[in-house]
PDB file of C-alpha atoms in Angstrom:
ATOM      1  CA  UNK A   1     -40.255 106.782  41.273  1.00  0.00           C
ATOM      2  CA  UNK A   2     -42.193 105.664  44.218  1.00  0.00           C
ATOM      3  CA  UNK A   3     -41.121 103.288  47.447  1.00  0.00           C
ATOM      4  CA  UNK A   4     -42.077  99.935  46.790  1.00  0.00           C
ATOM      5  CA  UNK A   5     -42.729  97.644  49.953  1.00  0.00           C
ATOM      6  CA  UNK A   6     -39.757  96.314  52.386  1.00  0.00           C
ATOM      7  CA  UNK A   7     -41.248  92.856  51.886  1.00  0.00           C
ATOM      8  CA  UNK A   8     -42.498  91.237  49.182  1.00  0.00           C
ATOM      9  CA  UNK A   9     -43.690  87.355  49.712  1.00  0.00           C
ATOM     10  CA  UNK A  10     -42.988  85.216  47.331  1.00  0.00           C
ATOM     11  CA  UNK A  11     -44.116  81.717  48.793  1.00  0.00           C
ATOM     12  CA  UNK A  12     -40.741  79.942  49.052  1.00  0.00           C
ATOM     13  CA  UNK A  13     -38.709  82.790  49.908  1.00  0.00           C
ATOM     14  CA  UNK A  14     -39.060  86.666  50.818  1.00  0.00           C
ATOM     15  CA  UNK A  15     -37.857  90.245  48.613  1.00  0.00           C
ATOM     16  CA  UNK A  16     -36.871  92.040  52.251  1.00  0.00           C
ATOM     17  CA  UNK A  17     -35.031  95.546  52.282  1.00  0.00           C
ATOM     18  CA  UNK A  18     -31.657  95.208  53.739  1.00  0.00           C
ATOM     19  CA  UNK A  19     -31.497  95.770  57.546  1.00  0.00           C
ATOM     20  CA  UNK A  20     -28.259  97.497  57.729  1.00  0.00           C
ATOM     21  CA  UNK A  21     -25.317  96.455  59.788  1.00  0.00           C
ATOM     22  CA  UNK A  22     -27.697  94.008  60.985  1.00  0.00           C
ATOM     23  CA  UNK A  23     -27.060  92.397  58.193  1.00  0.00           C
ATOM     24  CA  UNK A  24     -23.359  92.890  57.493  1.00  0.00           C
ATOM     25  CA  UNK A  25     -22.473  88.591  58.849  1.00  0.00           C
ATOM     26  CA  UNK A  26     -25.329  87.456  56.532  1.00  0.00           C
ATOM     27  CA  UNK A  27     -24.189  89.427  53.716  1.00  0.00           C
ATOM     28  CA  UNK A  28     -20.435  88.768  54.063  1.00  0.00           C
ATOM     29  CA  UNK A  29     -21.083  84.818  54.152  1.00  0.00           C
ATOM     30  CA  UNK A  30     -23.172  85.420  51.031  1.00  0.00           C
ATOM     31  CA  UNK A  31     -20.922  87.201  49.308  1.00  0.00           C
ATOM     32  CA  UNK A  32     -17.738  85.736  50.046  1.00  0.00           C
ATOM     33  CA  UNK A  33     -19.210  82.537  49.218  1.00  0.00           C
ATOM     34  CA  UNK A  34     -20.415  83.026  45.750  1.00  0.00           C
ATOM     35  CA  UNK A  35     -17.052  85.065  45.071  1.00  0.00           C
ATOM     36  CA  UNK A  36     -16.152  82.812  42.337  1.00  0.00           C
ATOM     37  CA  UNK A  37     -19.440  82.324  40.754  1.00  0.00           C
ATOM     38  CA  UNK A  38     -19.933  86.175  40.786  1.00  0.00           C
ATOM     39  CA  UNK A  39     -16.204  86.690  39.746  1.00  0.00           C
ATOM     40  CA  UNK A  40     -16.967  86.136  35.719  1.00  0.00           C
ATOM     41  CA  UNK A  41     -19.425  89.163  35.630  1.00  0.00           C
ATOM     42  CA  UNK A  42     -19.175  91.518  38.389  1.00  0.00           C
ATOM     43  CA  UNK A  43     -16.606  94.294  38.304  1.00  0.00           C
ATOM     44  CA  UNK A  44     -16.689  95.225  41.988  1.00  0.00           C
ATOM     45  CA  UNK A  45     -15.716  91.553  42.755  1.00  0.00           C
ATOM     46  CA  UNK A  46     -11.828  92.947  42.765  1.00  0.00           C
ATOM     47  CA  UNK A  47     -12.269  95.516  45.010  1.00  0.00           C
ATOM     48  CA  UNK A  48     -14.335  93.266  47.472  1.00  0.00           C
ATOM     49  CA  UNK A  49     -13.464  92.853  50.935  1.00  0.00           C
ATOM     50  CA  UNK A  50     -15.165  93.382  54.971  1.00  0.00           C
ATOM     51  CA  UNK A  51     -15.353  97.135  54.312  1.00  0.00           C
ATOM     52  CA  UNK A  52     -17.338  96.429  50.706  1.00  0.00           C
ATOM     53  CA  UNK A  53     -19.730  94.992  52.602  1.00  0.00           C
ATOM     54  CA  UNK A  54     -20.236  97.857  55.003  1.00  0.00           C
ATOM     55  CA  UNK A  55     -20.487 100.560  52.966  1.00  0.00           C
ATOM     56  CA  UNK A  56     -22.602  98.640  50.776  1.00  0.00           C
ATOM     57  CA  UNK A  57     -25.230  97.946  53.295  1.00  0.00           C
ATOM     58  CA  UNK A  58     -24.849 101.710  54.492  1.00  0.00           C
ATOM     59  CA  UNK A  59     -25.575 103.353  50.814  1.00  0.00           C
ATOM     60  CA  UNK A  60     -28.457 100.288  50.696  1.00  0.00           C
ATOM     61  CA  UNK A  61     -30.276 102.569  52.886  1.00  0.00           C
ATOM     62  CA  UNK A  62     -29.452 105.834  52.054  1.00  0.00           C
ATOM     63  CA  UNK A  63     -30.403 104.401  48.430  1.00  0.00           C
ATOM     64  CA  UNK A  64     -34.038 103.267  49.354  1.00  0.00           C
ATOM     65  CA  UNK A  65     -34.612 106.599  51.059  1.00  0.00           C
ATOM     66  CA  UNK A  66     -33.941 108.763  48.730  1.00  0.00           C
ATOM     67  CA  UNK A  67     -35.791 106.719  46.198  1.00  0.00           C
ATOM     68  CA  UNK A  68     -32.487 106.096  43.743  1.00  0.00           C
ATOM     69  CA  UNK A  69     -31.675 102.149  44.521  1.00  0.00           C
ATOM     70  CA  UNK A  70     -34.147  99.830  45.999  1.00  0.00           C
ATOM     71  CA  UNK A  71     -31.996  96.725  46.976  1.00  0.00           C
ATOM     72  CA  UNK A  72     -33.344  93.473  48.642  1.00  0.00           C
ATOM     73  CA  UNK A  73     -32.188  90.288  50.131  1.00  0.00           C
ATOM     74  CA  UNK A  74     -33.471  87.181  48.342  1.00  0.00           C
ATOM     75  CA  UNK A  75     -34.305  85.214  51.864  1.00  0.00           C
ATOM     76  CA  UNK A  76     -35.162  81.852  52.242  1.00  0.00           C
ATOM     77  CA  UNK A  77     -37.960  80.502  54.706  1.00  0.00           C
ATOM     78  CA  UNK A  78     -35.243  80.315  57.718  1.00  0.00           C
ATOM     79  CA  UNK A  79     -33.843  83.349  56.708  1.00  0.00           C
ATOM     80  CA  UNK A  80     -30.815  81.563  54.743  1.00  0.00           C
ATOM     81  CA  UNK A  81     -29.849  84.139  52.056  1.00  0.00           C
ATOM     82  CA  UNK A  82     -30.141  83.210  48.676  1.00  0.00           C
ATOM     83  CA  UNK A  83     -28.923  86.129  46.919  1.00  0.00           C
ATOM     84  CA  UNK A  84     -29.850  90.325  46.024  1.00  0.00           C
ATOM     85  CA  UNK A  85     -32.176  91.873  43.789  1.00  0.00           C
ATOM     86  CA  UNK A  86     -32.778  95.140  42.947  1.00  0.00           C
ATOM     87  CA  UNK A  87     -34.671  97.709  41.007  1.00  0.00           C
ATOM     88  CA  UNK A  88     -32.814 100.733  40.341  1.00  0.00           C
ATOM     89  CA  UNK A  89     -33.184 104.458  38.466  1.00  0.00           C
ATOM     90  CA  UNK A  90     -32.891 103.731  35.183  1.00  0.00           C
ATOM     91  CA  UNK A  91     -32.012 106.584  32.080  1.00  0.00           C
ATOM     92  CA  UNK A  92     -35.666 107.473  31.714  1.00  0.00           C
ATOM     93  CA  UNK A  93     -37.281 107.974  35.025  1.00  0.00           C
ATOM     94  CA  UNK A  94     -40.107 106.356  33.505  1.00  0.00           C
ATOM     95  CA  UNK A  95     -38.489 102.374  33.338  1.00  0.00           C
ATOM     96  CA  UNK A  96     -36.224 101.446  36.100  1.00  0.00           C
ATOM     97  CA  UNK A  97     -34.026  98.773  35.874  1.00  0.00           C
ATOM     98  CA  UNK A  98     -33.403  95.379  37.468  1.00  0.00           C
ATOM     99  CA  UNK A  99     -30.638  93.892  38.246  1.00  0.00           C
ATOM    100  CA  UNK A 100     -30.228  89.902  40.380  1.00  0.00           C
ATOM    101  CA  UNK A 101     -27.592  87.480  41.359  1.00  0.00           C
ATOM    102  CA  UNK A 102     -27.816  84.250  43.189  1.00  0.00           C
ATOM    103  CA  UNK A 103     -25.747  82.214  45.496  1.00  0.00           C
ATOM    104  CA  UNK A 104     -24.487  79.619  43.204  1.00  0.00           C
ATOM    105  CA  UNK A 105     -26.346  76.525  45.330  1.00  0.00           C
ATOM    106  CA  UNK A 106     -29.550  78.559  44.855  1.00  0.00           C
ATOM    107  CA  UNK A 107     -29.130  78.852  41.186  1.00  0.00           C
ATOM    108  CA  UNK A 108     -31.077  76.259  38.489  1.00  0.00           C
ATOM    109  CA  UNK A 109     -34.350  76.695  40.880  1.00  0.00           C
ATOM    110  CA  UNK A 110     -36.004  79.640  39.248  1.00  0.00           C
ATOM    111  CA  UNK A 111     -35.204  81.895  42.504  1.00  0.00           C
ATOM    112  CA  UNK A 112     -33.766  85.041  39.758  1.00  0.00           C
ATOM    113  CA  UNK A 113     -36.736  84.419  37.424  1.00  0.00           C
ATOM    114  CA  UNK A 114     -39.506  84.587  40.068  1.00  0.00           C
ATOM    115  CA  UNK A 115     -37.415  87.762  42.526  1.00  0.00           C
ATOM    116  CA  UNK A 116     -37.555  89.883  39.139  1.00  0.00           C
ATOM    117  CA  UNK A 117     -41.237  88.654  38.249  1.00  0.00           C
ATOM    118  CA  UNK A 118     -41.913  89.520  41.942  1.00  0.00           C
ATOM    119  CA  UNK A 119     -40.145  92.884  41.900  1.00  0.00           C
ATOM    120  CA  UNK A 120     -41.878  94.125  37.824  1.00  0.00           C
ATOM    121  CA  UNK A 121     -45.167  93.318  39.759  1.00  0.00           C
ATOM    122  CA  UNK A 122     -44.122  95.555  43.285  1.00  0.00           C
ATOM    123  CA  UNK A 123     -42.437  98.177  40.564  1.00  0.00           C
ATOM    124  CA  UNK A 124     -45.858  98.540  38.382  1.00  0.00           C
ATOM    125  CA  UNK A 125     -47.894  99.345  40.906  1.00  0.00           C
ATOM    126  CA  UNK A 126     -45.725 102.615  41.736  1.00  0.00           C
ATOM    127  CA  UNK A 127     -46.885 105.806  39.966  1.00  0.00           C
ATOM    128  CA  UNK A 128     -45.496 106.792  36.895  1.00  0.00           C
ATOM    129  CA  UNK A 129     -44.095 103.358  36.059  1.00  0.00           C
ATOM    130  CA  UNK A 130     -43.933 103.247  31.867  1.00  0.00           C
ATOM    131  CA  UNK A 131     -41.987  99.891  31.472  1.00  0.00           C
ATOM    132  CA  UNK A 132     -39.138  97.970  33.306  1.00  0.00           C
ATOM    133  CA  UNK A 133     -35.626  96.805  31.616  1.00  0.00           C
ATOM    134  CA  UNK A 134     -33.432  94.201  32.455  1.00  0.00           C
ATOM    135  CA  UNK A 135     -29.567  94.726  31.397  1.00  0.00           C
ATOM    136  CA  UNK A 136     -26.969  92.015  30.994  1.00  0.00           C
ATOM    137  CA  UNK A 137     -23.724  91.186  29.175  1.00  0.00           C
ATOM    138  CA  UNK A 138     -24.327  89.139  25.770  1.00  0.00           C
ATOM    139  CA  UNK A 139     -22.469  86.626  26.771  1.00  0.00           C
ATOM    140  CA  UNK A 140     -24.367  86.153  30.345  1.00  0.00           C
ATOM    141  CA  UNK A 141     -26.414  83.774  28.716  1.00  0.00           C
ATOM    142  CA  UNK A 142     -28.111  82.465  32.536  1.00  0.00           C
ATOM    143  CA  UNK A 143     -29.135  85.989  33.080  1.00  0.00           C
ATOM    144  CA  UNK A 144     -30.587  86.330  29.247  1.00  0.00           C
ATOM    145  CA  UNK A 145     -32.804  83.979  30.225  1.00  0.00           C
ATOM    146  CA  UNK A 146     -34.594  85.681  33.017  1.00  0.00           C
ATOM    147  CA  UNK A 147     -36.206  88.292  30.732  1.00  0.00           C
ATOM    148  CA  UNK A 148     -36.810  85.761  28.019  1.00  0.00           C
ATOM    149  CA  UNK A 149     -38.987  83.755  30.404  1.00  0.00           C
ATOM    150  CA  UNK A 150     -41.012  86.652  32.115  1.00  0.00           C
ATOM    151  CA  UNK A 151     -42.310  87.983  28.175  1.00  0.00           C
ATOM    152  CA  UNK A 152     -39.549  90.887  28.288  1.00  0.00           C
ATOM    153  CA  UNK A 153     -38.346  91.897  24.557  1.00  0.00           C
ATOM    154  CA  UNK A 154     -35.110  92.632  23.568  1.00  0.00           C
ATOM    155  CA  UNK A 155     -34.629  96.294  22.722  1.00  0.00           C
ATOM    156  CA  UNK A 156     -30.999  97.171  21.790  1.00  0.00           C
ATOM    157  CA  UNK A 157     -28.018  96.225  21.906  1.00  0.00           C
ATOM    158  CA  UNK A 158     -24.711  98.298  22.415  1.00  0.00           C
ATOM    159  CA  UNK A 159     -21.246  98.243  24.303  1.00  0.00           C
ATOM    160  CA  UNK A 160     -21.093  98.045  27.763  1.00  0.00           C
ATOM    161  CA  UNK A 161     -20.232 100.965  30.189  1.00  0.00           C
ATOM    162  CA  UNK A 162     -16.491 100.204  31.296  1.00  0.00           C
ATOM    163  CA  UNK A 163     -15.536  98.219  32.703  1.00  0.00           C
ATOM    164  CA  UNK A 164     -15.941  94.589  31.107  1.00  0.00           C
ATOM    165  CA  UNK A 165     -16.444  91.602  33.624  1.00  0.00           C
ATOM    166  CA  UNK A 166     -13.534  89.229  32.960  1.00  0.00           C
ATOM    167  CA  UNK A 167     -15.643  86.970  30.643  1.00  0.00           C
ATOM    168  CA  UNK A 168     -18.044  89.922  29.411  1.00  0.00           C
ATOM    169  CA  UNK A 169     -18.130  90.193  25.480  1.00  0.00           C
ATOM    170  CA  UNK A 170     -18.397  94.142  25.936  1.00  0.00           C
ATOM    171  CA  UNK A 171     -21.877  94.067  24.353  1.00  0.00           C
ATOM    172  CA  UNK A 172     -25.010  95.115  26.804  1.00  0.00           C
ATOM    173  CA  UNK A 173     -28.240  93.523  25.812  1.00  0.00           C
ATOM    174  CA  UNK A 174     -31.290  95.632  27.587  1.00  0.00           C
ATOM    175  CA  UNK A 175     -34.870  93.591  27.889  1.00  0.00           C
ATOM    176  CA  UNK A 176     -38.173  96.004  28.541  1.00  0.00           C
ATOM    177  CA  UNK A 177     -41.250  94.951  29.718  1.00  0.00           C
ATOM    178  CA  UNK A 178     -43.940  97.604  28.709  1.00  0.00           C
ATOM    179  CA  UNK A 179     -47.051  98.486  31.824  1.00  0.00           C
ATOM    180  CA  UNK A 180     -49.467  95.714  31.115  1.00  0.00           C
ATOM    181  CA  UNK A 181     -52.677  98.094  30.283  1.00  0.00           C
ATOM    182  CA  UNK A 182     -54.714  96.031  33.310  1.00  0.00           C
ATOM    183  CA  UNK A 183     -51.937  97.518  35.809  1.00  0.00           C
ATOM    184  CA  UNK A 184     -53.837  98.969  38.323  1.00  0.00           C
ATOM    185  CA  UNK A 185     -52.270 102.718  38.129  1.00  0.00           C
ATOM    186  CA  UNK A 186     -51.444 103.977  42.139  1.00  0.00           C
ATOM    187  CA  UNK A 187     -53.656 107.563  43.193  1.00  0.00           C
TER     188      UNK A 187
END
């Protein structure tokens, strides 16, 4: 898979590639406030603390350069961060995956919905794109409905990878999006 761009505008807010230990106050103040909100359906959520957040930021940049993990900071306007988005290596090289979480006073605004529209659209116009999946717990009906709205279609459904988020049913649902045959094709 490609790079896709550092920034991607999306009116209201920016996609921006995480600055490093730049970063690290922002992201600790995001994280540590939407603890309990992300505590239902993120694993990692036990094992969070100061040093999470630094190695996180440090492997967010490894990640992007060696292609594997492209992870962003939703930003507001004033730089206020909303929450992360990412696309990611999926099974096939050919689809990579998305994944998206919000800070729980920036959720019920569309933010996740328009960051993953944003991010297909940056992810389609890399080379040898096929399609793009979304993956979420059945019973993470909020983040169901991201893929619903942007015309993904559900294409399986099997048990999740352990381990289960505390209020996970166990099931994974995975969403694809197919190249639109307009997409402009990179080269």
């Amino acid at each position: 898979m490609g790079r896709p761009r550092e920034s991607i505008d999306c009116g209201d807010f920016t996609l921006r590639r995480w600055r490093g230990q730049e970063d690290l106050a922002a992201a600790l103040a995001l994280i540590e406030e939407s603890l309990e909100h992300l505590r239902p359906w993120e694993t990692w959520i036990d094992g969070y603390d100061e040093e999470f957040t630094r190695g996180f930021l440090d492997r967010a940049g490894a990640r992007w350069d060696e292609g594997e993990v492209f992870n962003y900071a939703v930003a507001a306007g004033d730089g206020t961060l909303l929450g992360m988005c990412q696309a990611y290596r999926g099974a096939d090289p050919r689809g990579p995956r998305l994944g998206y979480w919000l800070h729980p006073a920036a959720t019920g605004r569309g933010f996740a919905t328009r960051a993953a529209a944003a991010l297909t659209a940056e992810v389609f116009a890399l080379p040898d794109v096929e399609f793009v999946e979304i993956a979420h717990d059945l019973a993470n009906t909020a983040s169901a409905a991201v893929p619903r709205r942007l015309g993904f279609r559900e294409v399986r459904r099997g048990p999740v990878a352990p381990p289960v988020a505390p209020a996970g049913s166990g099931t994974e649902v995975v969403w694809r999006l197919e190249r639109p045959a307009d997409a402009p094709r990179p080269g």
